[in-house]
Coordinates of C-alpha atoms in Angstrom, one line a residue:
Chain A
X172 CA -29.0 -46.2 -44.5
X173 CA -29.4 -42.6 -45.3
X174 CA -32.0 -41.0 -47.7
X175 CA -31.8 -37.2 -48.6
X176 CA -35.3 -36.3 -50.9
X177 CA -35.6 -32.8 -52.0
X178 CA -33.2 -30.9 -49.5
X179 CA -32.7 -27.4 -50.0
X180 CA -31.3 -24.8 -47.9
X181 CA -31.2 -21.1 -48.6
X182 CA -29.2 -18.9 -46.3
X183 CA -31.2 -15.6 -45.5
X184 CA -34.5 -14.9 -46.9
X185 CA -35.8 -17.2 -49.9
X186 CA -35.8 -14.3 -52.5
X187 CA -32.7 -12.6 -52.1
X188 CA -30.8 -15.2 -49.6
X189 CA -27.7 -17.5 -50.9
X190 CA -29.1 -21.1 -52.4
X191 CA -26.1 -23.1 -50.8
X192 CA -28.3 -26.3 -51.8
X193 CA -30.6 -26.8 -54.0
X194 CA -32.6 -29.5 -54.6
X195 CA -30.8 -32.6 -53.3
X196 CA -32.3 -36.1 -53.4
X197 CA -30.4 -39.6 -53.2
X198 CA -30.0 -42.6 -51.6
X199 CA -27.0 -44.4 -49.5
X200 CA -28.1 -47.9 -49.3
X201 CA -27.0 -50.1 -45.9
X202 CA -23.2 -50.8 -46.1
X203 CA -22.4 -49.0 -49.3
X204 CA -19.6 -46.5 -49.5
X205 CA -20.6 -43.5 -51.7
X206 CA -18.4 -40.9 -52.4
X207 CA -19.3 -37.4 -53.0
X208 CA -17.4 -35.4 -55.6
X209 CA -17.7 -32.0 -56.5
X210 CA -15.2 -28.7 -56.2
X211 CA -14.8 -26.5 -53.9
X212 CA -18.1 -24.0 -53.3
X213 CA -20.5 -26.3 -54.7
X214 CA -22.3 -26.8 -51.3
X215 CA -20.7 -29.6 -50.2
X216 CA -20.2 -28.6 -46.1
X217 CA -23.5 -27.1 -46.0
X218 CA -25.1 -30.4 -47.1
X219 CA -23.6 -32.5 -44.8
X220 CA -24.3 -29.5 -42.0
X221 CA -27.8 -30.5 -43.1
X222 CA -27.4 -34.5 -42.6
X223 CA -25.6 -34.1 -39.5
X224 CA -28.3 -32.3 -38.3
X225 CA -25.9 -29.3 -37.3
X226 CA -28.0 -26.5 -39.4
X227 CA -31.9 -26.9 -40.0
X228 CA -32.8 -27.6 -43.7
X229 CA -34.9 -25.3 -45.0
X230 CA -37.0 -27.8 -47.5
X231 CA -36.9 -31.3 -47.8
X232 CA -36.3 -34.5 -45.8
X233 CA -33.5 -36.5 -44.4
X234 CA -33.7 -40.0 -42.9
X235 CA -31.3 -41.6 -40.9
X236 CA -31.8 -44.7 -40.8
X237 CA -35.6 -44.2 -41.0
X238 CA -35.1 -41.4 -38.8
X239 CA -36.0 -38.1 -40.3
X240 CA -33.2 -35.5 -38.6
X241 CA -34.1 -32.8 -36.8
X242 CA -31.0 -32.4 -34.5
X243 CA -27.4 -34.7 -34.7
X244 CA -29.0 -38.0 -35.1
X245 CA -27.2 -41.1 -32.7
X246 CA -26.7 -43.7 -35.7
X247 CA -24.9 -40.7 -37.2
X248 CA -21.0 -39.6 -36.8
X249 CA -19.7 -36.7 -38.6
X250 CA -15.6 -36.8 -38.9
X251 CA -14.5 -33.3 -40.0
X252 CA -12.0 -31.9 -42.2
X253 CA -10.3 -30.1 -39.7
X254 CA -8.8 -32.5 -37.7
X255 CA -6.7 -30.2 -35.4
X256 CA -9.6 -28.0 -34.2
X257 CA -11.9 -31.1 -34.0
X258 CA -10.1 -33.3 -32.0
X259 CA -9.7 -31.3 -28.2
X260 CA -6.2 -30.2 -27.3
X261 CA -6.9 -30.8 -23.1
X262 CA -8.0 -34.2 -23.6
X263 CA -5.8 -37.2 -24.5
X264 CA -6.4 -39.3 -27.1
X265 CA -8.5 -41.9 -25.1
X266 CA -10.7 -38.9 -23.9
X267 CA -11.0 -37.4 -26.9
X268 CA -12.1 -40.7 -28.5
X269 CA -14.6 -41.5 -25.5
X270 CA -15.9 -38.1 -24.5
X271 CA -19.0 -39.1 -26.6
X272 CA -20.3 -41.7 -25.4
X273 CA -21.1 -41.3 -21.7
X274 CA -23.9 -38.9 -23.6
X275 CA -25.0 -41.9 -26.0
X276 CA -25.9 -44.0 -22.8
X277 CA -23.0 -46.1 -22.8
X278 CA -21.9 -47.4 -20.0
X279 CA -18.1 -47.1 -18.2
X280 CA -17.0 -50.3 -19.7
X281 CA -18.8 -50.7 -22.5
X282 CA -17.3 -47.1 -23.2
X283 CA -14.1 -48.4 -22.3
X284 CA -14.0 -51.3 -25.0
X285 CA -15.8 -49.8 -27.4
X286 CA -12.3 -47.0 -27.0
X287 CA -9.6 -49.4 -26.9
X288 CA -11.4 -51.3 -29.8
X289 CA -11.7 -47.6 -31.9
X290 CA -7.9 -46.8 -31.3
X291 CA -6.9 -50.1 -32.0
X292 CA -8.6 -50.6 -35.2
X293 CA -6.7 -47.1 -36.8
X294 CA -3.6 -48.7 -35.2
X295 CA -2.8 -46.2 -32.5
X296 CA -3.9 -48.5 -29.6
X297 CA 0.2 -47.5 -27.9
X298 CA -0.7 -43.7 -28.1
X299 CA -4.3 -43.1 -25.5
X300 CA -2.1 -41.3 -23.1
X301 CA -1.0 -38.7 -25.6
X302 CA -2.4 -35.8 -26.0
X303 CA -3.5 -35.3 -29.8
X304 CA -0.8 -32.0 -30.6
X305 CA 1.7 -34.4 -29.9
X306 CA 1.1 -36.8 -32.7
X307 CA 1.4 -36.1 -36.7
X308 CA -1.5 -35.0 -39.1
X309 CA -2.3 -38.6 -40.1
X310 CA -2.4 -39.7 -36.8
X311 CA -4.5 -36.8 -35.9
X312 CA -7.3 -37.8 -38.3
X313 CA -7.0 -41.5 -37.4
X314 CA -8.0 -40.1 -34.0
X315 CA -10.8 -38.2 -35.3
X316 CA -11.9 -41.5 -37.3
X317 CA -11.8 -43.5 -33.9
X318 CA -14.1 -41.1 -31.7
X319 CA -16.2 -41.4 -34.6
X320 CA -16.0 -45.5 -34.9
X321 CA -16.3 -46.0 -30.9
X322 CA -19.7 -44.1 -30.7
X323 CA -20.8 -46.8 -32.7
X324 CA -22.8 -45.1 -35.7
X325 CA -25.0 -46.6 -38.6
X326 CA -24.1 -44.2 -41.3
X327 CA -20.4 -42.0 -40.9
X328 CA -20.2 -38.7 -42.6
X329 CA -17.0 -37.5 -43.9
X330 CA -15.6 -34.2 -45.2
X331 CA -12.6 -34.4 -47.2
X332 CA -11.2 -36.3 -44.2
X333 CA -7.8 -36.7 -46.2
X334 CA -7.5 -32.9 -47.6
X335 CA -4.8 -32.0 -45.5
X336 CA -2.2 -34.5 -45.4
X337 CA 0.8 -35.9 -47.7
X338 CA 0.3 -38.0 -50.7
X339 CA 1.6 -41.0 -48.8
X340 CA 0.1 -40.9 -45.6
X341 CA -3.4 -40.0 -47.5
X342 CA -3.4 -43.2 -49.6
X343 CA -2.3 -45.3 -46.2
X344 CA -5.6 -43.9 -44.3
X345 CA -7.5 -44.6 -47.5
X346 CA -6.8 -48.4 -47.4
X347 CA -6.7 -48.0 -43.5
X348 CA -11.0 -46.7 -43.7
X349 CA -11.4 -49.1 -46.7
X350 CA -10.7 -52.4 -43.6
X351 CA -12.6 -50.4 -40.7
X352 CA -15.8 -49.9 -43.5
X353 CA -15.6 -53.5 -43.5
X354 CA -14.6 -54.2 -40.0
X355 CA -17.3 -51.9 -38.7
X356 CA -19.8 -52.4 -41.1
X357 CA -21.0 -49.0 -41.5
X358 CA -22.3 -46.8 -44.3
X359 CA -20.0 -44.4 -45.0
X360 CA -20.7 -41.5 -47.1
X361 CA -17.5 -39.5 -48.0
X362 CA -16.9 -36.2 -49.6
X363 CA -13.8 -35.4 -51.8
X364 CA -12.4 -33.4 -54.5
X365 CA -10.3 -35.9 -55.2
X366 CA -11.5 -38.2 -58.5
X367 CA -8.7 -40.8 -57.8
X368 CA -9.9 -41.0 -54.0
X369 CA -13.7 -41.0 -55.0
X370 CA -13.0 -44.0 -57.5
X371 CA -10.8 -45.6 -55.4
X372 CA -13.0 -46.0 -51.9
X373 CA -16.3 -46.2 -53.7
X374 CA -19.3 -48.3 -54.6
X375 CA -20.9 -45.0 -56.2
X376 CA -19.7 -42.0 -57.2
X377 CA -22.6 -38.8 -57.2
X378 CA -21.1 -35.6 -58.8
X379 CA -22.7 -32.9 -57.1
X380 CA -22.6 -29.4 -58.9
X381 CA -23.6 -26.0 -57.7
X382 CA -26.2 -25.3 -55.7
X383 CA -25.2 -28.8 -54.6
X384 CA -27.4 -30.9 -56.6
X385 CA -26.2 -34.2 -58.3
X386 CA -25.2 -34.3 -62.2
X387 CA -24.1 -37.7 -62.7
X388 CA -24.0 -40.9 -60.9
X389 CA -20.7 -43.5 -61.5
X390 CA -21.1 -47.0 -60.3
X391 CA -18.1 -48.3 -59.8
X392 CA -17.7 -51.8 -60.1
X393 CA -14.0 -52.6 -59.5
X394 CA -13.3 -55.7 -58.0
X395 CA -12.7 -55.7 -53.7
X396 CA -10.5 -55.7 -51.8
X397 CA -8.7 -53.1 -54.2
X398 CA -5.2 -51.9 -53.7
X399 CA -3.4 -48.7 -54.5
X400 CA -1.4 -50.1 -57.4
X401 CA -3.6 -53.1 -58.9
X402 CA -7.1 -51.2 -58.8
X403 CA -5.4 -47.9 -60.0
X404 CA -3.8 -50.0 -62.9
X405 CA -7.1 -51.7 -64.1
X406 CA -8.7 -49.7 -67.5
X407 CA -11.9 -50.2 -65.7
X408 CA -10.5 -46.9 -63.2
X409 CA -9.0 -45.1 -65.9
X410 CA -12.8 -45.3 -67.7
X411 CA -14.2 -43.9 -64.4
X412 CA -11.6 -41.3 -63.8
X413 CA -12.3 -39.9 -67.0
X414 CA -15.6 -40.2 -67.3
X415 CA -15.5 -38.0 -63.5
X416 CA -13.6 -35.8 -65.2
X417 CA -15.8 -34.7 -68.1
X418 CA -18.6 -34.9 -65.7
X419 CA -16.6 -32.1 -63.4
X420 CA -15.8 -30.0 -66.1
X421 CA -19.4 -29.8 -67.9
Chain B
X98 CA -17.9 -6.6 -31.6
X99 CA -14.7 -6.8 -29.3
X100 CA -15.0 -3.2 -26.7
X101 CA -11.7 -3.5 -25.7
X102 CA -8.1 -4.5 -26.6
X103 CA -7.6 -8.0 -26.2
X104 CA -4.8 -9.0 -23.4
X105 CA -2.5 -12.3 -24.9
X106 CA -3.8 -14.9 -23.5
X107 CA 0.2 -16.4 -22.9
X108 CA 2.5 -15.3 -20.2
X109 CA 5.0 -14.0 -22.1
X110 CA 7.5 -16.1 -23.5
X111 CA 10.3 -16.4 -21.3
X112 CA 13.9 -17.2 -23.4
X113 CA 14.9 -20.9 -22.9
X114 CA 11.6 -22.3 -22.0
X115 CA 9.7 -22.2 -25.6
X116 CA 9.2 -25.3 -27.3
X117 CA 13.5 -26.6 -28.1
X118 CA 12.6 -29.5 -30.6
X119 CA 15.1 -32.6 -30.1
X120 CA 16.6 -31.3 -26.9
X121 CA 16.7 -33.0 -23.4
X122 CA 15.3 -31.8 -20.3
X123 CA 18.3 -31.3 -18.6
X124 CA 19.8 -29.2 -22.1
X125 CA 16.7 -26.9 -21.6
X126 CA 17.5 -26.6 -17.7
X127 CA 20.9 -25.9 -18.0
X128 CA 20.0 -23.3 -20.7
X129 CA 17.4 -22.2 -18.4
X130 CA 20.1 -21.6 -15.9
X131 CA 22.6 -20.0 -17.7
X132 CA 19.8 -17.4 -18.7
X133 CA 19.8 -16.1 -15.1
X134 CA 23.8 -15.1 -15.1
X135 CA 22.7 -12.0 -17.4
X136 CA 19.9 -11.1 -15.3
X137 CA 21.9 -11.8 -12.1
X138 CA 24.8 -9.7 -13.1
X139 CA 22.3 -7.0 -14.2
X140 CA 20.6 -6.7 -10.5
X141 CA 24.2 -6.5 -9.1
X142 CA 25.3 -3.8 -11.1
X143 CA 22.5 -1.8 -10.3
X144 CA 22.7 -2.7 -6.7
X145 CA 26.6 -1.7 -6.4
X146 CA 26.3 1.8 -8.2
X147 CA 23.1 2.5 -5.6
X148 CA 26.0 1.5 -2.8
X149 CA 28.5 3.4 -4.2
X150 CA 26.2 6.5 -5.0
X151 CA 25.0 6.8 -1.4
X152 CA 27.8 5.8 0.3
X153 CA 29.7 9.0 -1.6
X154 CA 27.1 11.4 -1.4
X155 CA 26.1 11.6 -5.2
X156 CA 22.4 10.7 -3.4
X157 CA 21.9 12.5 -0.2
X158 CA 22.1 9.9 2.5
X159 CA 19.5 10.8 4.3
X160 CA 16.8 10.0 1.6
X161 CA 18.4 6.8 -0.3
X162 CA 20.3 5.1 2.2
X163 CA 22.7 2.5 1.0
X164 CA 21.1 -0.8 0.0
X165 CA 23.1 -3.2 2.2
X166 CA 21.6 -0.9 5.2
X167 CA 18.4 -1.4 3.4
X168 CA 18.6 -5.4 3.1
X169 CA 19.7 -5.4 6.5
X170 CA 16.5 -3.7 7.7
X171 CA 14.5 -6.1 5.3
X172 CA 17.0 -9.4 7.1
X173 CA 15.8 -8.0 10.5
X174 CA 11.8 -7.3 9.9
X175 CA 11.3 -10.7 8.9
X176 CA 12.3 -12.0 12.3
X177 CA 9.6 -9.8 13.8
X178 CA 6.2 -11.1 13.6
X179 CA 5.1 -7.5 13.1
X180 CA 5.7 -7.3 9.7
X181 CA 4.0 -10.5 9.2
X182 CA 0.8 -9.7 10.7
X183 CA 1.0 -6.3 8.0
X184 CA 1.9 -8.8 4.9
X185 CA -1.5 -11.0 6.5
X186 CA -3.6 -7.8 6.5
X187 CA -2.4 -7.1 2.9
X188 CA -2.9 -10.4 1.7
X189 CA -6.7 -10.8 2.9
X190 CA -7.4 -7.4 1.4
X191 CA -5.8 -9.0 -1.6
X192 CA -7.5 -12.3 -1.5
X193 CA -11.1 -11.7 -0.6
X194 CA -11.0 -9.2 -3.0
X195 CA -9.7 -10.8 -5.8
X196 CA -11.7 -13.8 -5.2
X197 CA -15.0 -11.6 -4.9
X198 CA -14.0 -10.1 -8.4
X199 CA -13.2 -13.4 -9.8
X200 CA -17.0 -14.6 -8.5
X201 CA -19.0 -12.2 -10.0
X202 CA -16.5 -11.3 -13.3
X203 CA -16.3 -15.0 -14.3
X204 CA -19.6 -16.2 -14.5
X205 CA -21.1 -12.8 -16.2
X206 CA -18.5 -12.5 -18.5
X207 CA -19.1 -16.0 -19.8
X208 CA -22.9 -15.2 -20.0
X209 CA -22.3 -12.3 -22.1
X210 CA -19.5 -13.8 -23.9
X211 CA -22.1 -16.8 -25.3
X212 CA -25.4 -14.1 -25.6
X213 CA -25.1 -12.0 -28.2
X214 CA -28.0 -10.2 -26.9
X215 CA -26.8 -9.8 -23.1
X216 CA -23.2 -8.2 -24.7
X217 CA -25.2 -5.5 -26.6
X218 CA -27.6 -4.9 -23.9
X219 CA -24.6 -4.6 -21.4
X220 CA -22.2 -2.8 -23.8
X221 CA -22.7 0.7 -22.6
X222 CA -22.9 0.2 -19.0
X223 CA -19.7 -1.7 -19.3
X224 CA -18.1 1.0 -21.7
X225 CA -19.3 3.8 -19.2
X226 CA -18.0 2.1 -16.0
X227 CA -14.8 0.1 -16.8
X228 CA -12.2 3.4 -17.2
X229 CA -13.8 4.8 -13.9
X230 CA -10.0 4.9 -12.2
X231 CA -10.8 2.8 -8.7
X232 CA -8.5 5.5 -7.0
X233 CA -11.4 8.0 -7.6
X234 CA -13.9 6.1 -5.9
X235 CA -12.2 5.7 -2.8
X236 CA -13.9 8.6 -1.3
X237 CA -17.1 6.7 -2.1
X238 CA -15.8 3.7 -0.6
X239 CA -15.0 5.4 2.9
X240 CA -18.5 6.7 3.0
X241 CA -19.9 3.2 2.6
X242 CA -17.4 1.1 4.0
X243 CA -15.4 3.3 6.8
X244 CA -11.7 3.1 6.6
X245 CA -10.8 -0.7 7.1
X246 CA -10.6 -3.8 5.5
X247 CA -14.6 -3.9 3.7
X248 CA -13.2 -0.3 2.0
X249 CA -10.0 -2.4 0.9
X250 CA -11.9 -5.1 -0.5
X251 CA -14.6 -3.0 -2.4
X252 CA -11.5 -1.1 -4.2
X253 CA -9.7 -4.5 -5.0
X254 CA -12.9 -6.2 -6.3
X255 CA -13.8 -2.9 -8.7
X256 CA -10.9 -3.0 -9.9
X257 CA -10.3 -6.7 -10.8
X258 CA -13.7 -7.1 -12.1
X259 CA -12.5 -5.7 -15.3
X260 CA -9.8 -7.9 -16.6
X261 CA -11.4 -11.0 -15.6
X262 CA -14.9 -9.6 -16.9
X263 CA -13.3 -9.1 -20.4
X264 CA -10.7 -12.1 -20.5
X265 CA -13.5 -14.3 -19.8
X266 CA -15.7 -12.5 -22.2
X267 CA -13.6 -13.4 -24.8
X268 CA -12.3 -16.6 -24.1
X269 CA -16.1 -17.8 -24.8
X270 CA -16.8 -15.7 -27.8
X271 CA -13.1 -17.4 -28.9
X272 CA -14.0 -21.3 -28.8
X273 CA -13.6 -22.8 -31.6
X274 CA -16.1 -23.1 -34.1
X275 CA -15.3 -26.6 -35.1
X276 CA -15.2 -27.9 -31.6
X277 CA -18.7 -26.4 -30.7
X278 CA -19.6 -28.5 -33.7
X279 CA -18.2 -31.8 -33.1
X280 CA -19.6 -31.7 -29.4
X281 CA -23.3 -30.7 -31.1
X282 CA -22.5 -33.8 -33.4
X283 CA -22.1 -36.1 -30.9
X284 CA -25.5 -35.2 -29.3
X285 CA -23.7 -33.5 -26.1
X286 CA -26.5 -31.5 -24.3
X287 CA -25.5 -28.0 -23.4
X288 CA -24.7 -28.8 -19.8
X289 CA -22.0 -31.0 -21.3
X290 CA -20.7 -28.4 -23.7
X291 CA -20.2 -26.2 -21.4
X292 CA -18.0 -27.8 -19.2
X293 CA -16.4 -29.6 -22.2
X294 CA -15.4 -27.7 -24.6
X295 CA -16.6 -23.8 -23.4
X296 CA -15.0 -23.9 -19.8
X297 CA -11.6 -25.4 -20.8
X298 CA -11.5 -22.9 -24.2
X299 CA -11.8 -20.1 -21.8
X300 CA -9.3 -21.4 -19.2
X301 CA -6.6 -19.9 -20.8
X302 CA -8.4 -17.0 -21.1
X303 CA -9.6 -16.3 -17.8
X304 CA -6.1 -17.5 -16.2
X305 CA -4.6 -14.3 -17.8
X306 CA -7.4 -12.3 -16.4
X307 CA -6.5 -13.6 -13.0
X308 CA -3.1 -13.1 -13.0
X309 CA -3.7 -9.6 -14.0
X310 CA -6.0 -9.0 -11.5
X311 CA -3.0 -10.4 -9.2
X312 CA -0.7 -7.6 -9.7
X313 CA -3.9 -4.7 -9.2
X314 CA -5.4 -5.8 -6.4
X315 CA -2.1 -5.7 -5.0
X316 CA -1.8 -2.1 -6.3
X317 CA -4.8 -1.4 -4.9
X318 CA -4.4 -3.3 -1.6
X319 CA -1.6 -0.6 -1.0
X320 CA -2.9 2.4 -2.2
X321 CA -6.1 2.1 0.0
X322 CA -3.4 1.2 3.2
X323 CA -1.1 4.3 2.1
X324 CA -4.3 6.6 0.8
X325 CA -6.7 6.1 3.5
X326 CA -4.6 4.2 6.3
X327 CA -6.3 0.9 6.1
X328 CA -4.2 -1.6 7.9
X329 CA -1.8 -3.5 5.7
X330 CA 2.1 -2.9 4.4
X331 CA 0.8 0.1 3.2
X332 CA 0.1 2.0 6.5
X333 CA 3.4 0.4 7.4
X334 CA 5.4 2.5 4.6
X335 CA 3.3 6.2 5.9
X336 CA 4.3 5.1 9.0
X337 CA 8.2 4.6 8.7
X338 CA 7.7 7.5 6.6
X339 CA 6.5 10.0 9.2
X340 CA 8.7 8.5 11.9
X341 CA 11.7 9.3 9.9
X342 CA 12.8 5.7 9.8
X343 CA 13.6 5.3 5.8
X344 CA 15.7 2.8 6.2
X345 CA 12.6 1.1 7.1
X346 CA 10.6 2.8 4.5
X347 CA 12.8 1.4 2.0
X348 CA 12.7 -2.4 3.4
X349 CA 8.9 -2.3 3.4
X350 CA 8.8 -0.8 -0.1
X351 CA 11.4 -3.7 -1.5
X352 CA 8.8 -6.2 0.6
X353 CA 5.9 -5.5 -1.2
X354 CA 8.1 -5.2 -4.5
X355 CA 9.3 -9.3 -3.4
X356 CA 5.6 -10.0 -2.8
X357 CA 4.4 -9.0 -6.2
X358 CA 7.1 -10.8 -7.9
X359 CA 6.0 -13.8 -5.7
X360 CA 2.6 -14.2 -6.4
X361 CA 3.1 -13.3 -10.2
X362 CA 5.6 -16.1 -10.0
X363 CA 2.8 -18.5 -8.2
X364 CA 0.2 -17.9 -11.0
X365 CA 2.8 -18.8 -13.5
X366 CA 3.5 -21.9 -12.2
X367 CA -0.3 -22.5 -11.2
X368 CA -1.0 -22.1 -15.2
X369 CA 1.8 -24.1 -16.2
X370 CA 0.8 -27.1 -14.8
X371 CA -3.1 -26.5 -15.4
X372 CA -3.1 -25.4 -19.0
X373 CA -0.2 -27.6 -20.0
X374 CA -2.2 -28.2 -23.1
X375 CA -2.1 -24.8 -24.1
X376 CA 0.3 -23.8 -27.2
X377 CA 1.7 -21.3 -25.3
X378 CA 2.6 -23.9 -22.2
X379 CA 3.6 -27.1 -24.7
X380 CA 7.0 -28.4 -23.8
X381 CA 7.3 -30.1 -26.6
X382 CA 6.8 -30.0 -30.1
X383 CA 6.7 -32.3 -33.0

């Protein structure tokens, strides 16, 4: 589980520097799916730069499971918006997915399973020999998603994962992480500006607001497993969505 | 931040070998081929009015014989192991020198590339020394080296140090942001990142460095021959010269134009397959 308490971080000097957080405290219980929402420039990349232990925090504390960070934490995989530049373009798929995990202590063939299970579970177990410019944006990400599954992490971290692809493709790799959250039985926490997508995947919405500090909390209690057109139908999402909304705009 | 004007990192991109979405090999080979009838018929044209223009008089025989007589010379010196042994001494100039550069350019250029604080330290020096035309210190260099091959060497390496020093200077301060990231992410200690992410995102960088420094040290492989009278193709061309075979002279000239054109050809293909990742090198696209 993760637990932010108090996080700030201030870029420059306290007085005059730039607040990009300010004072950030909640809690991601085991297995729970919280979404993040909040627009763009409300801190959202520099806080999870903080949890993935990519930039210092400059007040505050972050556990991982029980583990306060001080550096990327190993229970701890961080799947980036930016598929394209994240995923490596001289390595095929299979590397690119098992790259990680010689450093984690994994050995060849447990690195080799845990792999062919990752690339199987996003449903691209026919493509390791490719290399990642060769496949579409979807397929891209569900790369990204499988390095991320195979080095076998507690809590996943994810930034807008979906931003950048089509309307269609972006609600088949929600239902797609929605089976690998159970599969894998992780804690996922997952930033959007999407309302419908935070609803949708969540068992909590937080609504963070500039300088990335949460205004409202949405528990949402639709039933699982949900499904694009049924859970989107219910009058228990359109409550939520709206609710979101208000809570966005205030 | 950047000192000097960044060289593309690409060969450039030769028509009919770009990325041709939906099309077969074979479509892209036979394009590829009939590419050449334009370029073909373009040497030939140039090579008959030379004939004719000699053979006439319009040049003065004496100093531009014809080109078949020319050829024919070339035909005939490549039976005789002489001008073999010149090409060798040539080539070692070129090689050792080239490889010396590459040495000492690649691994300082990546050091200051990734420290902020060795690139401004270094700065000047590097400002003050790169435009320092190698031809000027060839005096220097027959002071300290004497006349053969170490002087030949000393003049290659200076003046290939440059490109790769830069290329490979950029190519680290160029790696992607977001790749540095996901390696720190995944807990990859620096050793690992280095030869990861930082050595391949440079690759592309520091093959155009080298295939630059190609063509120079050849140019200056020949200039210390012709200049000083190392030993090489370059004595070989003062030599014909002064003997009054220009025949000769020519067919040495057109050999070390065929050798250039050969080893820029090599590093072509040597990138190709290497960085066949590289946008620039994808065969296909989606």
């Amino acid at each position: 589980m993760l637990e932010v308490s108090h996080l700030r971080k201030v870029y420059g000097s306290e007085e005059t520097g730039n607040v990009a957080v300010g004072d950030l405290s909640f809690v991601v219980g085991e297995k729970e799916f919280v979404c993040i929402l909040g627009s763009s420039g409300c801190g959202k990349t520099t806080m999870l730069r903080c949890l993935s232990g990519l930039a210092p925090a400059t007040s505050g504390q972050i556990l991982v499971e029980g583990n306060p960070v001080d550096g990327p934490p190993e229970d701890l995989a961080y799947v980036f918006q930016d598929y394209s530049r994240s995923l490596l373009p001289w390595m095929t798929v299979e590397r690119n997915v098992s790259f990680p995990l010689r450093y984690k202590g994994m050995s060849k063939q447990e690195a080799k399973s845990a792999t062919a299970d990752a690339l199987d579970a996003v449903g691209l177990g026919d493509r390791t020999k490719a290399f990642p410019w060769q496949l579409s944006g979807g397929m891209q990400q569900r790369v990204a998603i499988a390095r991320a599954l195979a080095y076998r992490p507690r809590v996943l971290l994810m930034d807008e994962p979906f931003a950048s692809v089509d309307a269609q493709t972006r609600s088949d790799l929600e239902d797609l992480l929605l089976g690998i959250w159970e599969r894998y039985a992780v804690t996922i926490l997952f930033v959007t500006h999407d309302i419908d997508e935070a609803v949708y995947l969540a068992d909590r919405v937080l609504v963070l607001k500039a300088p990335a500090t949460v205004t409202t909390v949405a528990e949402v209690d639709l039933p699982r497993p949900r499904d694009q057109i049924t859970t989107k139908a219910l009058p228990e999402f359109a409550r939520l969505r709206s609710e979101l909304l208000s809570a966005l705009r205030h | 931040m950047r000192v000097a004007e960044k060289v593309t990192t690409a060969p450039s991109p030769q028509p009919g070998t770009g990325p041709v979405a939906g099309r077969s090999r074979e479509g892209s080979l036979r394009r590829r081929a009939l590419d050449w009838v334009p370029r073909l018929l373009g040497i030939a044209a140039i090579l008959v009015v030379l004939e004719v223009c000699s053979r006439t008089g319009v040049l003065p025989r004496e100093s531009f014989p014809p080109v078949s007589e020319i050829y024919g010379s070339l035909l005939g010196l490549v039976g005789d192991p002489g001008l073999w042994v010149e090409i060798g001494r040539t080539m070692r100039g070129w090689a050792v020198g080239l490889l010396l550069a590459a040495v000492l350019a690649v691994p300082l250029g990546m050091l200051l590339g990734a420290s902020r604080r060795a690139f401004q330290m270094s700065r000047l020096v590097i400002e003050f020394l790169r435009p320092v035309p190698s031809v000027a210190l060839i005096p220097l260099a027959v002071l300290v080296f004497g006349v053969g091959q170490d002087m030949k060497v000393f003049l290659v390496a200076f003046a290939c140090f440059w490109p790769i020093l830069f290329q490979s200077i950029y190519g680290v301060q160029d790696v992607d942001p977001v790749a540095r990231d996901t390696a720190r992410s995944y807990g990859l200690p620096p050793l690992a990142r280095f030869a990861r992410i930082i050595l391949p995102s440079a690759a592309p960088y520091i093959a155009t460095g080298l295939r630059i420094s190609s063509a120079i040290a050849l140019i200056l492989a020949l200039t210390a021959e012709l200049v000083v009278g190392a030993p090489g193709l370059g004595r070989a061309i003062v030599v014909s010269q002064v003997s009054g075979s220009i025949t000769q002279m020519y067919a040495l000239i057109l050999a070390t134009g065929l050798l250039g054109w050969l080893l820029n050809t090599v590093f072509i293909a040597v990138e190709r397959r290497l960085l066949r990742w590289h946008p620039s090198h994808r065969e296909v696209a989606l």
